[in-house]
C-alpha atoms as an extended CHARMM CRD file, in Angstrom:
* protein
*
        97  EXT
         1         1  UNK       CA             94.2290000000      100.3580000000       82.8560000000  PROA      1               0.0000000000
         2         2  UNK       CA             96.3480000000       99.0800000000       80.3720000000  PROA      2               0.0000000000
         3         3  UNK       CA             98.9150000000       95.7980000000       81.5220000000  PROA      3               0.0000000000
         4         4  UNK       CA            101.7220000000       98.1410000000       82.1700000000  PROA      4               0.0000000000
         5         5  UNK       CA             99.3790000000      100.7720000000       84.5850000000  PROA      5               0.0000000000
         6         6  UNK       CA             97.9380000000       97.5560000000       86.5120000000  PROA      6               0.0000000000
         7         7  UNK       CA            101.4840000000       95.9690000000       87.0750000000  PROA      7               0.0000000000
         8         8  UNK       CA            102.7340000000       99.2580000000       88.4100000000  PROA      8               0.0000000000
         9         9  UNK       CA             99.9130000000       99.4400000000       90.6630000000  PROA      9               0.0000000000
        10        10  UNK       CA            100.2380000000       96.0430000000       92.0390000000  PROA      10              0.0000000000
        11        11  UNK       CA            104.3800000000       95.7920000000       92.3260000000  PROA      11              0.0000000000
        12        12  UNK       CA            103.6540000000       99.1940000000       94.2320000000  PROA      12              0.0000000000
        13        13  UNK       CA            100.5170000000       97.0870000000       96.3320000000  PROA      13              0.0000000000
        14        14  UNK       CA            102.8410000000       94.1040000000       97.2570000000  PROA      14              0.0000000000
        15        15  UNK       CA            106.2390000000       96.5350000000       98.3310000000  PROA      15              0.0000000000
        16        16  UNK       CA            103.4880000000       98.7470000000      100.7310000000  PROA      16              0.0000000000
        17        17  UNK       CA            101.9650000000       95.4860000000      102.1570000000  PROA      17              0.0000000000
        18        18  UNK       CA            105.6000000000       93.5940000000      102.7710000000  PROA      18              0.0000000000
        19        19  UNK       CA            107.0410000000       96.8480000000      104.2250000000  PROA      19              0.0000000000
        20        20  UNK       CA            104.1800000000       97.4460000000      106.5690000000  PROA      20              0.0000000000
        21        21  UNK       CA            104.6260000000       94.0380000000      107.3920000000  PROA      21              0.0000000000
        22        22  UNK       CA            108.3720000000       94.1270000000      107.7670000000  PROA      22              0.0000000000
        23        23  UNK       CA            108.0050000000       97.2820000000      110.1460000000  PROA      23              0.0000000000
        24        24  UNK       CA            105.7450000000       95.8630000000      112.4230000000  PROA      24              0.0000000000
        25        25  UNK       CA            107.1850000000       92.8590000000      112.6910000000  PROA      25              0.0000000000
        26        26  UNK       CA            110.6870000000       94.0710000000      113.4750000000  PROA      26              0.0000000000
        27        27  UNK       CA            109.3020000000       96.6850000000      116.3970000000  PROA      27              0.0000000000
        28        28  UNK       CA            106.9050000000       93.6790000000      117.9240000000  PROA      28              0.0000000000
        29        29  UNK       CA            110.2330000000       91.2530000000      117.7640000000  PROA      29              0.0000000000
        30        30  UNK       CA            112.2380000000       94.2470000000      119.0810000000  PROA      30              0.0000000000
        31        31  UNK       CA            109.7520000000       94.6750000000      122.1490000000  PROA      31              0.0000000000
        32        32  UNK       CA            109.5840000000       91.2690000000      122.4060000000  PROA      32              0.0000000000
        33        33  UNK       CA            113.0240000000       90.4920000000      123.0890000000  PROA      33              0.0000000000
        34        34  UNK       CA            113.3880000000       93.4160000000      124.9770000000  PROA      34              0.0000000000
        35        35  UNK       CA            111.2590000000       92.9890000000      127.6260000000  PROA      35              0.0000000000
        36        36  UNK       CA            109.3810000000       96.1790000000      126.5780000000  PROA      36              0.0000000000
        37        37  UNK       CA            105.6700000000       96.1010000000      126.5420000000  PROA      37              0.0000000000
        38        38  UNK       CA            104.7600000000       92.3940000000      125.8690000000  PROA      38              0.0000000000
        39        39  UNK       CA            101.3870000000       93.4160000000      125.8080000000  PROA      39              0.0000000000
        40        40  UNK       CA            102.3910000000       95.9550000000      122.6170000000  PROA      40              0.0000000000
        41        41  UNK       CA            104.5990000000       93.3420000000      120.8260000000  PROA      41              0.0000000000
        42        42  UNK       CA            102.4600000000       90.9790000000      120.5720000000  PROA      42              0.0000000000
        43        43  UNK       CA             99.9440000000       92.9990000000      118.7680000000  PROA      43              0.0000000000
        44        44  UNK       CA            102.0310000000       94.3160000000      116.6330000000  PROA      44              0.0000000000
        45        45  UNK       CA            103.4560000000       90.7430000000      116.2700000000  PROA      45              0.0000000000
        46        46  UNK       CA            100.4110000000       89.5740000000      114.6180000000  PROA      46              0.0000000000
        47        47  UNK       CA             99.3610000000       93.1410000000      112.8460000000  PROA      47              0.0000000000
        48        48  UNK       CA            102.1910000000       92.1900000000      111.0910000000  PROA      48              0.0000000000
        49        49  UNK       CA            101.3710000000       89.2090000000      110.0880000000  PROA      49              0.0000000000
        50        50  UNK       CA             97.9360000000       89.7910000000      109.0710000000  PROA      50              0.0000000000
        51        51  UNK       CA             99.5550000000       92.1250000000      106.4130000000  PROA      51              0.0000000000
        52        52  UNK       CA            101.4690000000       89.8180000000      105.4640000000  PROA      52              0.0000000000
        53        53  UNK       CA             98.4600000000       87.5240000000      104.6110000000  PROA      53              0.0000000000
        54        54  UNK       CA             96.6660000000       90.3860000000      103.7860000000  PROA      54              0.0000000000
        55        55  UNK       CA             98.6990000000       91.0830000000      100.7680000000  PROA      55              0.0000000000
        56        56  UNK       CA             98.2650000000       88.5540000000       98.3170000000  PROA      56              0.0000000000
        57        57  UNK       CA             94.4770000000       88.9860000000       98.9690000000  PROA      57              0.0000000000
        58        58  UNK       CA             94.7940000000       92.8780000000       97.9200000000  PROA      58              0.0000000000
        59        59  UNK       CA             96.2660000000       91.3560000000       94.4370000000  PROA      59              0.0000000000
        60        60  UNK       CA             93.6110000000       89.4130000000       93.8800000000  PROA      60              0.0000000000
        61        61  UNK       CA             90.8680000000       91.8750000000       94.7240000000  PROA      61              0.0000000000
        62        62  UNK       CA             93.1200000000       94.2710000000       92.2370000000  PROA      62              0.0000000000
        63        63  UNK       CA             92.9410000000       91.7960000000       89.7510000000  PROA      63              0.0000000000
        64        64  UNK       CA             89.5080000000       91.3180000000       90.0220000000  PROA      64              0.0000000000
        65        65  UNK       CA             88.5250000000       94.9340000000       90.0710000000  PROA      65              0.0000000000
        66        66  UNK       CA             90.1140000000       94.6060000000       86.9530000000  PROA      66              0.0000000000
        67        67  UNK       CA             89.0980000000       91.6120000000       84.9330000000  PROA      67              0.0000000000
        68        68  UNK       CA             85.3500000000       93.7630000000       85.8290000000  PROA      68              0.0000000000
        69        69  UNK       CA             85.7580000000       96.5610000000       84.7390000000  PROA      69              0.0000000000
        70        70  UNK       CA             87.4330000000       94.8560000000       81.5130000000  PROA      70              0.0000000000
        71        71  UNK       CA             83.5870000000       92.7480000000       82.0460000000  PROA      71              0.0000000000
        72        72  UNK       CA             86.4320000000       89.4260000000       81.5330000000  PROA      72              0.0000000000
        73        73  UNK       CA             83.8230000000       87.3380000000       83.2880000000  PROA      73              0.0000000000
        74        74  UNK       CA             85.8910000000       83.9070000000       83.2930000000  PROA      74              0.0000000000
        75        75  UNK       CA             88.7810000000       85.8570000000       85.1840000000  PROA      75              0.0000000000
        76        76  UNK       CA             86.6350000000       87.9560000000       87.6270000000  PROA      76              0.0000000000
        77        77  UNK       CA             85.3940000000       84.2300000000       88.6290000000  PROA      77              0.0000000000
        78        78  UNK       CA             89.0280000000       82.8470000000       88.7150000000  PROA      78              0.0000000000
        79        79  UNK       CA             90.0670000000       86.1930000000       91.2250000000  PROA      79              0.0000000000
        80        80  UNK       CA             86.7080000000       85.4370000000       93.5200000000  PROA      80              0.0000000000
        81        81  UNK       CA             87.3200000000       81.9540000000       93.8540000000  PROA      81              0.0000000000
        82        82  UNK       CA             90.4430000000       82.6630000000       94.6710000000  PROA      82              0.0000000000
        83        83  UNK       CA             89.8240000000       85.2210000000       97.4400000000  PROA      83              0.0000000000
        84        84  UNK       CA             87.1530000000       83.7680000000       99.0760000000  PROA      84              0.0000000000
        85        85  UNK       CA             89.8880000000       80.6800000000       99.2730000000  PROA      85              0.0000000000
        86        86  UNK       CA             92.0120000000       83.0970000000      100.7200000000  PROA      86              0.0000000000
        87        87  UNK       CA             89.6340000000       85.0370000000      103.3180000000  PROA      87              0.0000000000
        88        88  UNK       CA             88.0540000000       81.6930000000      104.4450000000  PROA      88              0.0000000000
        89        89  UNK       CA             91.7860000000       80.3150000000      105.3630000000  PROA      89              0.0000000000
        90        90  UNK       CA             92.9310000000       83.4530000000      107.5030000000  PROA      90              0.0000000000
        91        91  UNK       CA             89.2820000000       83.6790000000      109.2230000000  PROA      91              0.0000000000
        92        92  UNK       CA             89.7060000000       79.5660000000      110.0370000000  PROA      92              0.0000000000
        93        93  UNK       CA             93.3720000000       80.1580000000      110.9310000000  PROA      93              0.0000000000
        94        94  UNK       CA             92.7790000000       83.2190000000      113.1450000000  PROA      94              0.0000000000
        95        95  UNK       CA             89.9450000000       80.9660000000      114.1630000000  PROA      95              0.0000000000
        96        96  UNK       CA             91.7700000000       78.3040000000      115.8920000000  PROA      96              0.0000000000
        97        97  UNK       CA             94.5310000000       79.9630000000      117.4110000000  PROA      97              0.0000000000
């Protein structure tokens, strides 16, 4: 895969993640402010935040797969360390709730 194709795939993935997150957050906020379905509103707000946190992880994961396909071991290892840090941070944040 060429660099421009990788950039297009990454851009599409990041754009989709942000759009999904924004929709979930907007609907959750509207339900919460209106006082209707509070439990549904909180679930949507949590899902929106999780989607927003998962978006950078998606980018790092796509990059890691591409570096693995290119057999670029150094950047693959860097991506895996970054992915490990991101996942650990999200898990610890969710555990502290």
